[in-house]
mmCIF file of C-alpha atoms and ligand atoms in Angstrom:
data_model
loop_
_atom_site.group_PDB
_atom_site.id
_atom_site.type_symbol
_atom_site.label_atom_id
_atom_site.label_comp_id
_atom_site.label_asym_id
_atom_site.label_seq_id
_atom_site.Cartn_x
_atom_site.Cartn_y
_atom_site.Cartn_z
ATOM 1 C CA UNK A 1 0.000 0.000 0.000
ATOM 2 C CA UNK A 2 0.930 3.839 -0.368
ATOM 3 C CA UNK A 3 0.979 4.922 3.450
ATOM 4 C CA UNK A 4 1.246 8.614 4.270
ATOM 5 C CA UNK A 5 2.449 8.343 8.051
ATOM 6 C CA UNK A 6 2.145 11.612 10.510
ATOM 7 C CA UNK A 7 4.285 11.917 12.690
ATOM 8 C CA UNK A 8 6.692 9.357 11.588
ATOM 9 C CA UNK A 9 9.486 11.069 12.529
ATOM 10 C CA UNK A 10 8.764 10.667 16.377
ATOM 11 C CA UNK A 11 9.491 7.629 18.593
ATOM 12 C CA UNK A 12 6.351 5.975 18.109
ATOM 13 C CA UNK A 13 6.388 6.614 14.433
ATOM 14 C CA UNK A 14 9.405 5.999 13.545
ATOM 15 C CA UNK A 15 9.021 2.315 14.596
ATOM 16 C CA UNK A 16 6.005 1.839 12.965
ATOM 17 C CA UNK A 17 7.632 3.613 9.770
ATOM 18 C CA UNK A 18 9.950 0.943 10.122
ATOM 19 C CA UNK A 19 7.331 -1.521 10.124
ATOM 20 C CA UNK A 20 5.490 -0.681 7.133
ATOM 21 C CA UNK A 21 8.624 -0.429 5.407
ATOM 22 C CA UNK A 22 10.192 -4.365 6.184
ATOM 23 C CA UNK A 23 5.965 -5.638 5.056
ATOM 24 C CA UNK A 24 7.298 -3.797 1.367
ATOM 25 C CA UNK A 25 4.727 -0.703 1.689
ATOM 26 C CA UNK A 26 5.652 2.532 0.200
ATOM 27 C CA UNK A 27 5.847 5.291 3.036
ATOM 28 C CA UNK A 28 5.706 9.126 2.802
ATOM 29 C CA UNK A 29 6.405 10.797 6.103
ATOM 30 C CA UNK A 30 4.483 13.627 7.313
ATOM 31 C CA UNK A 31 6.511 15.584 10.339
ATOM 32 C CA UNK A 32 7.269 18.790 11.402
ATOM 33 C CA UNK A 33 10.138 18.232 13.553
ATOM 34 C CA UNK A 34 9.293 19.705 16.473
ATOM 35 C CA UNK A 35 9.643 16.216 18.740
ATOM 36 C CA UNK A 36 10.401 14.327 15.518
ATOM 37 C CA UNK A 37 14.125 13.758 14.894
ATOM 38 C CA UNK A 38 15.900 13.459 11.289
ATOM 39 C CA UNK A 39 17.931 10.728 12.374
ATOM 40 C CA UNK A 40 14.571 9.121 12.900
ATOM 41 C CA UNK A 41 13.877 9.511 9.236
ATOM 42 C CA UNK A 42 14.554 6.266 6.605
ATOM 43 C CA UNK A 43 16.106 6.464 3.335
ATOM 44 C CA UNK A 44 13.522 3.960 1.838
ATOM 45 C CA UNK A 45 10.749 6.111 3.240
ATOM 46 C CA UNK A 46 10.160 9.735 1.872
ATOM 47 C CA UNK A 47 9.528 12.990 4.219
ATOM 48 C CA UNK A 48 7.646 15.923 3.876
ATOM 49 C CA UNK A 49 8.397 18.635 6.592
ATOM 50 C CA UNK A 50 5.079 19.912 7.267
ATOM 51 C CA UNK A 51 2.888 21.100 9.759
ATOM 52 C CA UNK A 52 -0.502 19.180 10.415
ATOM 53 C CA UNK A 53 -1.935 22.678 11.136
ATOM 54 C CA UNK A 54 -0.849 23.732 7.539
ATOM 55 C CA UNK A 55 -3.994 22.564 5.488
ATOM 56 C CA UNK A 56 -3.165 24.084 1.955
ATOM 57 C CA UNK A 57 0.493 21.975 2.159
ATOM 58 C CA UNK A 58 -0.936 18.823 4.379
ATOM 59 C CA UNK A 59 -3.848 18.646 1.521
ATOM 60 C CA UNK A 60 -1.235 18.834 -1.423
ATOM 61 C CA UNK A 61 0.977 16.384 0.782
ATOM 62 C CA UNK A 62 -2.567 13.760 0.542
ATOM 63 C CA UNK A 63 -3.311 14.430 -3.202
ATOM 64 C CA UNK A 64 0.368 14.698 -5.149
ATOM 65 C CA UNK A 65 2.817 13.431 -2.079
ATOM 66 C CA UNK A 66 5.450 11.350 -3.607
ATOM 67 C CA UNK A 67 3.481 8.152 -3.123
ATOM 68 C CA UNK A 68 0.184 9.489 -4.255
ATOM 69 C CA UNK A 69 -2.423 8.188 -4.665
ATOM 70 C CA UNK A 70 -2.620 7.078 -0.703
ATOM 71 C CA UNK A 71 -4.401 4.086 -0.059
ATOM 72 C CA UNK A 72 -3.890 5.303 4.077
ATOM 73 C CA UNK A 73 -3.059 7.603 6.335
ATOM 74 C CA UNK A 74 -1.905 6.805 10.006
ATOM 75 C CA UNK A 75 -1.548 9.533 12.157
ATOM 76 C CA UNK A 76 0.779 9.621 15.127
ATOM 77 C CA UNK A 77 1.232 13.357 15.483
ATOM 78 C CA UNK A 78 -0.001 14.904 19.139
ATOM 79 C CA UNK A 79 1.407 15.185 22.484
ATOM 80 C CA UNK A 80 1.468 13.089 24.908
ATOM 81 C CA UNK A 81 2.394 13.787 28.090
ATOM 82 C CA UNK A 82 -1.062 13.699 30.267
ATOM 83 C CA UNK A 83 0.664 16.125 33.481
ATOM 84 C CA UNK A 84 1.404 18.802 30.527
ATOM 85 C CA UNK A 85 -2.069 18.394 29.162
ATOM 86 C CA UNK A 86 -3.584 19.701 32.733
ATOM 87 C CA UNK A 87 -1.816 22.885 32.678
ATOM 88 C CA UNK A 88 -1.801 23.792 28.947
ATOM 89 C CA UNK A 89 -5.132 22.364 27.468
ATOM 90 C CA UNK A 90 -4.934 24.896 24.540
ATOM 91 C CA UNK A 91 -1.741 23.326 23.552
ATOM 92 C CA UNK A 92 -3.799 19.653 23.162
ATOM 93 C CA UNK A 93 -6.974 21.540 21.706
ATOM 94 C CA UNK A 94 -5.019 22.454 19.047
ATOM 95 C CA UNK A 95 -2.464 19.698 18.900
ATOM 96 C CA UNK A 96 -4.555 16.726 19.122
ATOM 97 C CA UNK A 97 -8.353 17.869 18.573
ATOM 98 C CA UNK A 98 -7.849 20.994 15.631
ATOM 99 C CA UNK A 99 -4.989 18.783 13.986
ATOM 100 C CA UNK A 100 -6.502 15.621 13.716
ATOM 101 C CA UNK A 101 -9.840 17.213 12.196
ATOM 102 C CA UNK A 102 -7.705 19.001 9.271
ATOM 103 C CA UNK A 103 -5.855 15.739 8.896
ATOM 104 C CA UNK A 104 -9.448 14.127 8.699
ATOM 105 C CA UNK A 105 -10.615 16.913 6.236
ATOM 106 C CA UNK A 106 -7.493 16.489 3.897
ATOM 107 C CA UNK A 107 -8.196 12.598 4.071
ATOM 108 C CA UNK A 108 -11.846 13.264 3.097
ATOM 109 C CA UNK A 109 -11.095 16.097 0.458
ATOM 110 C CA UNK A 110 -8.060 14.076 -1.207
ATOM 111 C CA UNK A 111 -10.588 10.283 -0.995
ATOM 112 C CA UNK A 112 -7.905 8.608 1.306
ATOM 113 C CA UNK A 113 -10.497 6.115 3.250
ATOM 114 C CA UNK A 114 -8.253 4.004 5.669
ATOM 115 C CA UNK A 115 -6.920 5.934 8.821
ATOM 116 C CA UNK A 116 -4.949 4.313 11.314
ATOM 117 C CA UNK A 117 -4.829 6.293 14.721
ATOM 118 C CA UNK A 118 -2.676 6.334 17.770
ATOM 119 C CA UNK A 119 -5.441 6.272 20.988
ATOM 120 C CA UNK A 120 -4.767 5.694 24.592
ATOM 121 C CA UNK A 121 -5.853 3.595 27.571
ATOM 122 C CA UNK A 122 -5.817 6.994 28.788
ATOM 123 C CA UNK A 123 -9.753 7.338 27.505
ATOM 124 C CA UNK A 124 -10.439 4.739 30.068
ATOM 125 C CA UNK A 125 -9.674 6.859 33.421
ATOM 126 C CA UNK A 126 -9.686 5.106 36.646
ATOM 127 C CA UNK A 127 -10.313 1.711 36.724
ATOM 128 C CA UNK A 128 -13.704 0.438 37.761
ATOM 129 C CA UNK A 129 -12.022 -3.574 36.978
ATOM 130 C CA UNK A 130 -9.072 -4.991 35.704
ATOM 131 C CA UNK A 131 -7.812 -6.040 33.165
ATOM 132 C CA UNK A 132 -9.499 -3.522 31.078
ATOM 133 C CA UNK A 133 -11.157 -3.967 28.070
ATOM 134 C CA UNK A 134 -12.710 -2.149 25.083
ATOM 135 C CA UNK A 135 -15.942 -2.177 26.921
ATOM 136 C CA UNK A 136 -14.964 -0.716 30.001
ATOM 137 C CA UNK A 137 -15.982 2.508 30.447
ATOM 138 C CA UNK A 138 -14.142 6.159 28.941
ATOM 139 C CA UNK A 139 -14.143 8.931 31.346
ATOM 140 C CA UNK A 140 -10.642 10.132 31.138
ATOM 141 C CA UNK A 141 -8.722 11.502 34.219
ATOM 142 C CA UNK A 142 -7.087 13.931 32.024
ATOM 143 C CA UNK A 143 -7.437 16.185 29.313
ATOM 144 C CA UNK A 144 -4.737 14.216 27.614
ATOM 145 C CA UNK A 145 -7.223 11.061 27.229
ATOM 146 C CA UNK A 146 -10.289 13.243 26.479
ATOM 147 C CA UNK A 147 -8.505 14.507 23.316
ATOM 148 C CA UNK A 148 -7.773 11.325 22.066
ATOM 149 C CA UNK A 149 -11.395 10.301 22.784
ATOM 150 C CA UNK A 150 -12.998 13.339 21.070
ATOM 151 C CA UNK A 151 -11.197 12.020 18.542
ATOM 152 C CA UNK A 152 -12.032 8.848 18.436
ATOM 153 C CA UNK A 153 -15.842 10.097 18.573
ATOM 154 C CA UNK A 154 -15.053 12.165 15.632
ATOM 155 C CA UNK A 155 -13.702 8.721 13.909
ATOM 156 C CA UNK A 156 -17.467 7.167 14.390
ATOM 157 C CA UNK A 157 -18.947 10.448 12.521
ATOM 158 C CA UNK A 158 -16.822 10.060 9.522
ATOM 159 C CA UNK A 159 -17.212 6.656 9.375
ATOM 160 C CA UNK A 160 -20.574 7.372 8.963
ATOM 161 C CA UNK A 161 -20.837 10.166 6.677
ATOM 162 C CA UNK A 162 -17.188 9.870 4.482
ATOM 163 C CA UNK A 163 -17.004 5.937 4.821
ATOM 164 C CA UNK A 164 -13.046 6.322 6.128
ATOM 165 C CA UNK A 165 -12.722 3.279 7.563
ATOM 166 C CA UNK A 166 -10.444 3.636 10.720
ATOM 167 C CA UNK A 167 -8.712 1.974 13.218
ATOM 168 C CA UNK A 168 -8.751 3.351 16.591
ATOM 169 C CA UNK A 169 -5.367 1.970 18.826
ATOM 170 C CA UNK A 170 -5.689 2.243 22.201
ATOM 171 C CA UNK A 171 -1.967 2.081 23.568
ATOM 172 C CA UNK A 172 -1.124 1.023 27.049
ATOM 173 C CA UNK A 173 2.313 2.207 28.333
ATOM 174 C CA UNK A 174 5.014 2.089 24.995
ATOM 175 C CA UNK A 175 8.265 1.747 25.503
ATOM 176 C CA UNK A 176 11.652 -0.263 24.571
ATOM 177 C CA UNK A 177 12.923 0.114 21.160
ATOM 178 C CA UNK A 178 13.620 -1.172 17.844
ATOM 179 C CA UNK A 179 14.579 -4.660 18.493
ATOM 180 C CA UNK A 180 17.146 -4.864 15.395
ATOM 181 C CA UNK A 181 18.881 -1.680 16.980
ATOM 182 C CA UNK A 182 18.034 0.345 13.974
ATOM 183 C CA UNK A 183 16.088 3.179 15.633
ATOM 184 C CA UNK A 184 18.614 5.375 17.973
ATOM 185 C CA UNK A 185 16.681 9.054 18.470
ATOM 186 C CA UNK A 186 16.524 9.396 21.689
ATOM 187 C CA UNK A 187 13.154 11.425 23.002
ATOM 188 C CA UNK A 188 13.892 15.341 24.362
ATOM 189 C CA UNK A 189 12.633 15.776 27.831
ATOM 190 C CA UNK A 190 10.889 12.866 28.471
ATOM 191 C CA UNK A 191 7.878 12.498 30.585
ATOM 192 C CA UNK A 192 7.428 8.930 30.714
ATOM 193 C CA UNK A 193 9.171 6.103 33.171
ATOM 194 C CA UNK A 194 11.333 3.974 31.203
ATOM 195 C CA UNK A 195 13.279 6.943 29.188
ATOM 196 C CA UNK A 196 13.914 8.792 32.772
ATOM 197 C CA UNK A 197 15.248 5.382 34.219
ATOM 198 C CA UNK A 198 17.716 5.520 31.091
ATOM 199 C CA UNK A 199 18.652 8.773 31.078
ATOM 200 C CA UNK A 200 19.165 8.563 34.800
ATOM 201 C CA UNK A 201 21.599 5.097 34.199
ATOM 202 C CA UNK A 202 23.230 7.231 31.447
ATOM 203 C CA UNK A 203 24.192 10.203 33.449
ATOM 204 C CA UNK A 204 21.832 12.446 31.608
ATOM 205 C CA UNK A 205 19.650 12.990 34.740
ATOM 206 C CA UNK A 206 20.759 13.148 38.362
ATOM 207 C CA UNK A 207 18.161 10.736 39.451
ATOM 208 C CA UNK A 208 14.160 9.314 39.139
ATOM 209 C CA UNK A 209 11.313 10.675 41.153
ATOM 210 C CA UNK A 210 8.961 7.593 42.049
ATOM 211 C CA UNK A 211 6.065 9.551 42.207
ATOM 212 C CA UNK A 212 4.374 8.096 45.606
ATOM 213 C CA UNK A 213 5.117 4.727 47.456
ATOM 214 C CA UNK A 214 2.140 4.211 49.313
ATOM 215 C CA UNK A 215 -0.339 3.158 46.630
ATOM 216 C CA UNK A 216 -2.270 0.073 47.567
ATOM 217 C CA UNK A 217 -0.214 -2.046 44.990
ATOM 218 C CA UNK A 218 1.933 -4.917 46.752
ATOM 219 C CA UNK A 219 4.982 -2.753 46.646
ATOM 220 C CA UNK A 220 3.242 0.758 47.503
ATOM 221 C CA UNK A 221 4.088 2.040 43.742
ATOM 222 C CA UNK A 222 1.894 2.394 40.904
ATOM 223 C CA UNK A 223 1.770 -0.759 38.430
ATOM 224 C CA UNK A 224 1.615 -0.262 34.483
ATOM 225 C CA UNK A 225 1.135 -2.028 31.166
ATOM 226 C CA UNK A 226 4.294 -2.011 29.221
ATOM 227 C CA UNK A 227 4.190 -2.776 25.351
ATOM 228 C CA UNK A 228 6.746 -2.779 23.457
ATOM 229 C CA UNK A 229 7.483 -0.272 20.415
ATOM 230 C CA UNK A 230 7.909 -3.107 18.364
ATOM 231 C CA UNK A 231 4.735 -4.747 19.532
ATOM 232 C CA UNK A 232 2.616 -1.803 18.576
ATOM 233 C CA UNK A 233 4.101 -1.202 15.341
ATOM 234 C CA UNK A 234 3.269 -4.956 14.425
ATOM 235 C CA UNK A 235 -0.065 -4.090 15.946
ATOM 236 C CA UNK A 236 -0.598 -0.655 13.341
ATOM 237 C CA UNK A 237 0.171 -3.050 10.200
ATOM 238 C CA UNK A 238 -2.535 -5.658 11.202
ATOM 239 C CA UNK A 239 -5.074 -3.050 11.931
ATOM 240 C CA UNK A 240 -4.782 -1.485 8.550
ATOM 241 C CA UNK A 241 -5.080 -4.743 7.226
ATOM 242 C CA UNK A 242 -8.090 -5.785 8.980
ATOM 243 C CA UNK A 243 -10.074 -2.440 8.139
ATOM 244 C CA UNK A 244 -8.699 -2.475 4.540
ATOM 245 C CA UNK A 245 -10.071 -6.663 4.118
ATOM 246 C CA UNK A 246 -13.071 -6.248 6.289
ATOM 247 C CA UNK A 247 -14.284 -2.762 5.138
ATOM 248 C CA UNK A 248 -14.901 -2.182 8.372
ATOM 249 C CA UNK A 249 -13.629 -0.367 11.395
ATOM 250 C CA UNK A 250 -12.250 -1.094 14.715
ATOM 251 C CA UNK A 251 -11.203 0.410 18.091
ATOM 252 C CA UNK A 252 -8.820 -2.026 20.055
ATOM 253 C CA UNK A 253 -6.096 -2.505 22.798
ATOM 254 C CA UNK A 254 -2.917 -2.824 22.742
ATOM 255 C CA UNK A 255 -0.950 -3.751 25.438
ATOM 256 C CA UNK A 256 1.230 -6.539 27.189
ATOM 257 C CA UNK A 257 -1.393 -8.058 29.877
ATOM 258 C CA UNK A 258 1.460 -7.412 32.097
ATOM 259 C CA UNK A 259 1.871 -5.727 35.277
ATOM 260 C CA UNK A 260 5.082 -3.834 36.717
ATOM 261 C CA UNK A 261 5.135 -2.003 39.550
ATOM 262 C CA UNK A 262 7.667 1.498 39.351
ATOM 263 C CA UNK A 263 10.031 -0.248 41.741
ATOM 264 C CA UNK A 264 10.384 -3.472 39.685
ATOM 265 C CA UNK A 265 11.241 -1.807 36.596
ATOM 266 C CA UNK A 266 13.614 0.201 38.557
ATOM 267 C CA UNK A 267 15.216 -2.653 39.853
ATOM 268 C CA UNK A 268 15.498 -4.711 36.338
ATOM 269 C CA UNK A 269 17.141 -1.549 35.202
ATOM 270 C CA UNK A 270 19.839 -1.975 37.631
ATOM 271 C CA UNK A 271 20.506 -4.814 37.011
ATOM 272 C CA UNK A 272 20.427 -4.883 33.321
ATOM 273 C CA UNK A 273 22.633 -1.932 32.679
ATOM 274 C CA UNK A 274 24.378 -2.488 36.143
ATOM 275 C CA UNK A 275 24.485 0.732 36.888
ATOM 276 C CA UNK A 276 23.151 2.648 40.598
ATOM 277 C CA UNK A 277 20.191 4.185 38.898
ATOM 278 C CA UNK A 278 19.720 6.853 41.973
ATOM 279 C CA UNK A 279 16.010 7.274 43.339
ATOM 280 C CA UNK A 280 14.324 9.003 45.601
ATOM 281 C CA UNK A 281 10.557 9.063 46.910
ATOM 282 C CA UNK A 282 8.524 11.765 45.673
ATOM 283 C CA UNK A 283 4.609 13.072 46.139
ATOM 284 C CA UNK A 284 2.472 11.095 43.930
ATOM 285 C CA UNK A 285 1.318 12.568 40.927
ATOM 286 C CA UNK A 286 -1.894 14.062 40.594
ATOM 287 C CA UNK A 287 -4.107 11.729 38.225
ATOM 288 C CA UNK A 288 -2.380 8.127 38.409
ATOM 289 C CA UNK A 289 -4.424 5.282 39.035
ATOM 290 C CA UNK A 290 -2.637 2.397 41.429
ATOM 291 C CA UNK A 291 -2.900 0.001 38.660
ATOM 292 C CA UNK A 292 -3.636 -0.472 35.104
ATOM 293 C CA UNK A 293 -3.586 -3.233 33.090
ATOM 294 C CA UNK A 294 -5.315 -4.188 29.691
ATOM 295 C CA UNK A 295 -7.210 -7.120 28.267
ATOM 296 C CA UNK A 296 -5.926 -7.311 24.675
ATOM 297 C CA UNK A 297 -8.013 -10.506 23.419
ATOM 298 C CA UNK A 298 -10.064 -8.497 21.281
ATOM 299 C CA UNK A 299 -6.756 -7.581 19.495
ATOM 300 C CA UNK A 300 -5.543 -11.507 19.331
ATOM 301 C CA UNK A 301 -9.150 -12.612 18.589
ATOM 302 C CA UNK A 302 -9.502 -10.145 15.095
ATOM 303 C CA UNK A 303 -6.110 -8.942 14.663
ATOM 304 C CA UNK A 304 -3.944 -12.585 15.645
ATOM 305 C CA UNK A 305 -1.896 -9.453 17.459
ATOM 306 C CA UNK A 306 0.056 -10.871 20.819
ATOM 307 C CA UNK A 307 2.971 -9.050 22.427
ATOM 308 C CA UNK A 308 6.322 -10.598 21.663
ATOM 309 C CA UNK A 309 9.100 -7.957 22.928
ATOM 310 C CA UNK A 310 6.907 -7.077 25.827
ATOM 311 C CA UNK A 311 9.020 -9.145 28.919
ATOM 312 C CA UNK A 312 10.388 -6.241 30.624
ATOM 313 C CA UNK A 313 14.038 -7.325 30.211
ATOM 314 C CA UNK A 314 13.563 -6.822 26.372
ATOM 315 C CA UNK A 315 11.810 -3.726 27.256
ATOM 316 C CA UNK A 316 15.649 -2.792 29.350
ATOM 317 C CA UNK A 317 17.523 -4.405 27.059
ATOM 318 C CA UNK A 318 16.512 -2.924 23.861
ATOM 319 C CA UNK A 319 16.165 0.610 25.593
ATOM 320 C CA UNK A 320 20.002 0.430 27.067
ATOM 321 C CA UNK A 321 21.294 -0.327 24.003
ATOM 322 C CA UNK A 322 20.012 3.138 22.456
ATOM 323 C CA UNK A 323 20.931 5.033 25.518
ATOM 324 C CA UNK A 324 24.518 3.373 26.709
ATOM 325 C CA UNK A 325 25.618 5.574 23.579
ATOM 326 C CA UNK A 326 24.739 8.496 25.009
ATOM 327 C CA UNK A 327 27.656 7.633 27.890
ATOM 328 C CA UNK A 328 30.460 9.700 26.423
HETATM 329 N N1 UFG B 401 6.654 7.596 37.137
HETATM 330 C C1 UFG B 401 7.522 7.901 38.166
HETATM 331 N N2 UFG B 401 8.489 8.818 37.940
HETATM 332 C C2 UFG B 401 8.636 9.454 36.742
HETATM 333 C C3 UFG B 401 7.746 9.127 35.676
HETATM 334 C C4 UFG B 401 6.763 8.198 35.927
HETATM 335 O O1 UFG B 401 7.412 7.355 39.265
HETATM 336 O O2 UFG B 401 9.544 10.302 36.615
HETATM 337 C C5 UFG B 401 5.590 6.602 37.363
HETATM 338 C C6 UFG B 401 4.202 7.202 37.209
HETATM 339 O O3 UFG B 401 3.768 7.769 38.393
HETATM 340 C C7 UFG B 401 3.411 5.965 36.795
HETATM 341 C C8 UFG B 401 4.414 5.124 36.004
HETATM 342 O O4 UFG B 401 5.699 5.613 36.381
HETATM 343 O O5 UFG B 401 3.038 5.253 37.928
HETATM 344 C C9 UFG B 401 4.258 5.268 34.510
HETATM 345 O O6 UFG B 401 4.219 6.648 34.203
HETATM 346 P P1 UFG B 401 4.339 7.220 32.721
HETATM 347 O O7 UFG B 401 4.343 8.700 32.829
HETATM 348 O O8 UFG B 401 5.484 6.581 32.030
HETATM 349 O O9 UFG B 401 3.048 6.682 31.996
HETATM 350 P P2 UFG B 401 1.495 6.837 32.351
HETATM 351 O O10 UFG B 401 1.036 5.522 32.878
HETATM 352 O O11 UFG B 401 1.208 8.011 33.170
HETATM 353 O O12 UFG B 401 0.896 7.154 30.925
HETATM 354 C C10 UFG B 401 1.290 6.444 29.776
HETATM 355 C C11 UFG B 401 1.340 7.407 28.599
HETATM 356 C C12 UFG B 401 -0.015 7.875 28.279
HETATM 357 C C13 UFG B 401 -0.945 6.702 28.080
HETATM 358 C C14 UFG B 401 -0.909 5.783 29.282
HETATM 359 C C15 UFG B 401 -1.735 4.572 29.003
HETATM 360 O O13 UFG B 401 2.206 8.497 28.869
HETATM 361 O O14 UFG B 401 0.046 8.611 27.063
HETATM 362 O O15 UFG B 401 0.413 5.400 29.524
HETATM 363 O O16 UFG B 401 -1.630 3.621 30.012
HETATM 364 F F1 UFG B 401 -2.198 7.117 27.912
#
């Protein structure tokens, strides 16, 4: 297929990128660089720098790209860090919400009728069971997760009315990467666990906050899904597969069915890269639930999707071997 991918530049994207490019697709990507890195970029794939909020260039990206005519779009562009989205909504309004609806109108305008898009667990909110599934409840905890379920709201609509066929991908906690070693951009300023545990075994940062030890997990700190990058980007191919052969779309989980607490992946991060990793015990953080953890049968049931690379030594493993050459 012809695959325009948005934000392909970024760490998410550039793994799926790399996916679509080993199944023999033909990839244009969309980015504008501002948490997207060059080195991120492939020589197989083409880029456009572009803006998603730049409709006249985004719309002549769709109709006479380099791989035009598109068969599909998948869209990875939006931030992502749920504390940020709390105190700068505007910033994810525009971002995630205004963004995604001109990608949606170029899609429409230039015929492109498969969409692939990057959700969140974070729709969900607190859990009322575990694991979670697609038919637990959405009532995000943060504005973060309400974007991406506007979104995914908007999806149903154009369904509807434009017959783009989408799949919605609701990721649990990403993380590791590439599992060849061909991916090395490392993400600027993190938010997330398992880059701050690296760049605090790597010297970059002094040391990791655990954000509250007194959660009513078995070792007082929060437990989380990890997938890994790898996993997803598998998961993206067989989605747009699925919609493309069932004419028909599809809102899914993907994550490991795994549980590890903060301190556990701490401590396999010590003991992978064997190096101190300093800690210390912080105030929790507003917003995080004690424990998450998804059902992803739906995914293995339609997709045949399972986590492979999700063990969290892989997720270490794969991670230190991006980061150790950042230790000058
Ligand atoms: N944590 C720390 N210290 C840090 C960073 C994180 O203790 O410096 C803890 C958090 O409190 C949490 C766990 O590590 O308990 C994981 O935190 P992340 O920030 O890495 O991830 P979240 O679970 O908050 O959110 C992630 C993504 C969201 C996504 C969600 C889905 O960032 O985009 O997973 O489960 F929606």
């Amino acid at each position: 297929m012809n695959i325009l991918i948005i934000g392909g530049a970024g760490y998410i994207g550039s793994h799926v990128t790399r996916e679509f490019l080993d199944l023999g697709h033909r990839c244009t990507v969309y980015d504008n660089l501002s948490t997207g890195l060059r080195e991120n970029l492939f020589p197989q794939a083409r880029f456009i720098h572009g803006d998603i909020h730049d409709y006249p260039l985004l719309l002549a990206a769709m109709i006479s790209g380099p791989h035009s005519p598109y068969d599909a779009i998948v869209h990875l562009a939006a931030s992502k860090a749920a504390g940020e989205s709390m105190l700068n909504p505007e910033k994810y309004s525009r971002n995630n919400i205004s963004g995604t609806i001109n990608i949606l109108n170029a899609a429409s305008a230039a015929g492109i009728q498969l969409f692939v898009f990057s959700s969140s667990a974070a729709v969900y909110g607190e859990p009322l069971y575990l694991p979670i599934d697609e038919k637990h409840p959405t009532n995000p905890e943060n504005y973060y997760g309400f974007t991406k379920l506007e979104i995914e709201r908007i999806l149903e609509w154009y369904d509807k009315l434009k017959n783009i066929r989408f799949a919605s991908l609701r990721y649990f906690n990403a993380a590791g990467y590439d599992i060849k070693g061909r991916i090395f951009g490392l993400e600027q300023n993190p938010a997330n666990l398992l880059p701050i545990i690296m760049e605090a075994a790597s010297g970059l940062r002094l040391e990791l906050q655990i954000f509250g030890d007194d959660y009513d997990t078995p070792d007082g700190t929060c437990i989380r899904d990890y997938i890994h990058v790898n996993d997803l980007a598998a998961g993206h191919a067989l989605a747009l597969d699925y919609i493309a052969k069932n004419n028909k779309s599809l809102t899914v989980n993907l994550g490991s069915e795994n549980g590890n607490s903060v301190k556990e992946v701490l401590e396999t991060a010590r003991k992978i890269t064997g190096k101190e990793i300093p800690a210390k015990i912080a105030e929790r953080r507003p917003g995080d639930p004690a424990k998450l953890t998804s059902s992803a049968s739906l995914a293995f049931s339609l997709l045949n999707w399972k986590a492979k690379y999700s063990d969290m030594e892989t997720l270490i493993k794969t991670s230190w071997t991006v980061y150790e050459r950042s230790i000058i």
